Amino acid sequence: MSEPILSLRNINKSFGAVHVLRGVDLDIYPGQVTALVGDNGAGKSTLIKCIAGIYTPESGDYHFDGKPVTVSGPRDATALGIEVVYQDLALCDNLDIVHNMFLGREKKKGVTLDESHMELLARQTLDGLSVRTVKSIRQTVSSLSGGQRQTVAIARAVLWNNKVVILDEPTAALGVSQTEQVLHLVRRLADAGIAVVLISHNLTDVFQVADNIAALYLGTMAAQVKLSEVSTNQVIELITTGKSAGVTKTEAKK
Amino acid sequence: MSIDTPTPTLKSAMGDYWSRVKSGDIGSLPAVLGLIALCAVFTTMSSFFLTPGNFANLLTQAAGVIVIAMGLIFVLLLGDIDLSAGYSAGVSGAILVILVTNHHWGWAPALAVSIVAGIVMGLVIGSLVSYLGVPSFVVTLAMFLAFQGILLLLAGEGGTIPITDKTVVAIENSNMSPLLSWAFYLGASALYILSGLRKMAMRRKAGLKSELVQLWALKTFGLLAICAGAVYSLNLERSNNVALVSLKGIPEVVVLILAILVVGTFFLGRTSFGRHLYAVGGNAEAARRSGIDVKRVRLMAFVICSTLSAIAGLIFVSRANSVSPTTGGNATLLYAVGAAVIGGTSLFGGKGKMRDAILGGLVVAVIDNGMGLLGYAAGIKYIVTGLVLLVSAGVDALSRKGSS
Ligand SMILES: Nc1ncnc2c1ncn2[C@@H]1O[C@H](COP(=O)(O)OP(=O)(O)OP(=O)(O)O)[C@@H](O)[C@H]1O
Ligand SMILES: [Mg+2]
């Protein structure tokens, strides 16, 4: 494996008396899809919020590109090139695809919006991701299907040359063919050199696209392993019991 | 270019429009159809309705409400409301009149102070809504009463303060000469056509698909033809006693309204502030996560709304030649909200255009004017206008349901 772009060591996070993350280690590699799995309440969303600067862990080390960094707010994470696509997507239904992709970061010519430039860039990004399912780039997001909306949200994350893109359950609400499309998109992101983190409860999806897999169990990292080295049953064991014969915790650090 | 379908034809463009209409994105269509239907009905029922005199009267009658509605659209786009917009117009109007009449100020500094008063009222409302988090309905309901009180104190109980300043009175009572009216029409049309052509040329230069030229021409020249008809009719003599006074040309207030329309449309459609208004109205959480300062956007919307109300105050005192404790009161605010909603602006936020205020304002004014001509009592007029507002809000709610 190449050097991780982002690595967390011994992360601890509590909400009051509830110790949600207990000494979590995680490595994320460029050009790879890292699947983050774990049962409901295992701490997946909390962990990515720590990465994104929404929560600040009580202790632990955060390394980006080999250097120690402090991320104390969403702006710090954005500045590093980390973008999170949350489960509720956060798109404006009343605006079109181009407007949504550039929301809050509009390109301007003097005081006026440079619509042509934004449309060209948006189109290039979608073309680069081989997105062919939307009819017009100027249609409002309200007229898109769930998969297309997910596509727009992911494309927005890609547009800004991010190094790390984190997707929280991107296929949770999608049908078979749309899930397929989004998974292809996830794969293409990684193939373009981006470090992708995919949170999913669906192990079929995970085994289809991921390169390595990190399993959280009750706030501890049960294991982070290469996908090729584990079977579905072993992953299920990791998720439900926190351990599995033949998988050791240290494998994450090799 | 893998995303877009092949170059559109007139037929496919029509088909696209129709499917948008069917999916609930109807925009100003009901207002336009309603306006045509109402005019047809009143023309057949009253021989006076379609006379040049009444047409000009209709425009000056609608002007104040239209300007308040244009301000309200900024607030409605966020899904908020400003119930005090009528009385903030009254307060600003009173300040203008008192400075000019009682303190012998010139109209310009007095107008400047009255507009600053509008800005201050907007800052107060906006700060309470945005930074304190009180719902706009409650804040502006409180301000509705407070501004009414201020107006009462300023105008004096039962009192009416007159204003005779020529410039102020001219806004609602003077017209451009017929020659100047045509020159204005030609100049404005030329600019309108040029800006449309420029937009298409720029898109083509960037290698982007632009609107179908035939469709653009149809819309542009259709609109300009209607406006030409309006200018022609406004240029006809409408005085009852030509020997005494001649009345013809475009009322000055129309120019003021068109200026606000152009500036407002530019802000909403071409600047990032406008884009952020739509974004906050569409999904405030998404806007916040995109780094938009939602609180500041909301504050600005209320400031713009109250500022335009101050300009409406100028129109009201110009029309009445005075200010009284009911200036901007009675049904003014409800007519203005009605105008915006009837024109196609959504009460749920995120959808609306400046022109909605004009179309809807004309619908409201036509109902008021036409039913007045037919001799209906004010009570009946209120009931009908109320029902029209209810129908528009119903259409708004249904189209929202249809699209989600
Ligand atoms: N803001 C908070 N305050 C208190 N407790 C919290 C908070 N956020 C999360 N928790 C707790 O932390 C634990 C982990 O939650 P988290 O949302 O990270 O789980 P998850 O792995 O994302 O689960 P799911 O698969 O259901 O999304 C849960 O027990 C939850 O109740
Ligand atoms: Mg979660």
XYZ file of C-alpha atoms in Angstrom, chain A residues 126-222:
97
model
C -20.017 15.381 -14.984
C -18.533 14.238 -18.292
C -15.309 13.317 -16.527
C -17.316 11.092 -14.210
C -19.108 9.673 -17.269
C -22.457 10.790 -15.939
C -24.938 10.348 -18.745
C -28.196 9.975 -16.942
C -29.276 13.578 -16.503
C -31.185 15.107 -19.378
C -30.205 18.713 -18.931
C -27.670 20.321 -16.669
C -30.092 23.235 -16.286
C -32.986 21.240 -14.848
C -33.905 21.850 -11.241
C -32.742 19.290 -8.708
C -36.362 18.677 -7.667
C -36.890 16.902 -10.988
C -34.048 14.427 -10.421
C -34.258 10.863 -9.144
C -32.541 9.799 -5.923
C -29.553 8.387 -7.778
C -29.190 11.494 -9.915
C -29.303 13.680 -6.820
C -26.590 11.563 -5.250
C -24.604 11.976 -8.452
C -24.909 15.752 -8.294
C -23.821 15.781 -4.648
C -20.802 13.617 -5.444
C -19.930 15.671 -8.520
C -20.018 18.789 -6.370
C -17.502 17.201 -4.017
C -15.272 16.333 -6.973
C -15.535 19.738 -8.628
C -13.304 21.339 -6.023
C -10.332 19.021 -6.519
C -10.789 17.396 -3.176
C -8.300 14.821 -2.011
C -10.641 13.007 0.347
C -14.327 12.430 -0.363
C -16.444 10.840 2.360
C -19.831 9.379 1.438
C -22.315 8.587 4.229
C -24.581 5.773 3.023
C -24.862 7.006 -0.580
C -26.917 4.046 -1.753
C -29.242 3.655 1.229
C -32.372 4.846 -0.547
C -31.609 3.696 -4.082
C -32.977 0.966 -6.314
C -30.866 -1.695 -7.998
C -29.781 0.109 -11.146
C -29.238 3.456 -9.455
C -27.148 1.796 -6.744
C -25.099 0.283 -9.531
C -24.559 3.692 -11.125
C -23.511 5.334 -7.882
C -21.109 2.492 -7.074
C -19.535 2.868 -10.499
C -19.173 6.557 -9.782
C -17.515 5.804 -6.434
C -15.074 3.495 -8.200
C -14.248 6.152 -10.794
C -13.504 8.683 -8.059
C -10.950 6.341 -6.559
C -9.504 5.521 -9.971
C -9.003 9.260 -10.448
C -6.723 9.226 -7.407
C -9.140 10.473 -4.776
C -9.215 8.833 -1.361
C -12.813 7.713 -0.899
C -14.480 6.692 2.356
C -17.726 4.818 1.878
C -20.072 4.212 4.782
C -22.505 1.432 4.025
C -24.588 -1.208 5.714
C -24.770 -3.179 2.496
C -21.915 -5.686 2.345
C -22.647 -6.594 -1.272
C -21.949 -2.974 -2.193
C -18.869 -2.930 -0.015
C -17.433 -6.049 -1.586
C -18.169 -4.695 -5.056
C -16.202 -1.434 -4.808
C -14.026 -1.266 -1.707
C -10.256 -1.842 -1.584
C -10.071 -2.091 2.148
C -12.516 -2.258 4.935
C -12.608 -0.739 8.410
C -15.040 -2.273 10.871
C -16.160 -0.334 13.923
C -17.590 -2.206 16.863
C -19.043 -0.257 19.816
C -16.691 2.644 19.254
C -13.519 0.619 18.771
C -11.854 -0.241 15.475
C -12.319 -4.006 15.280
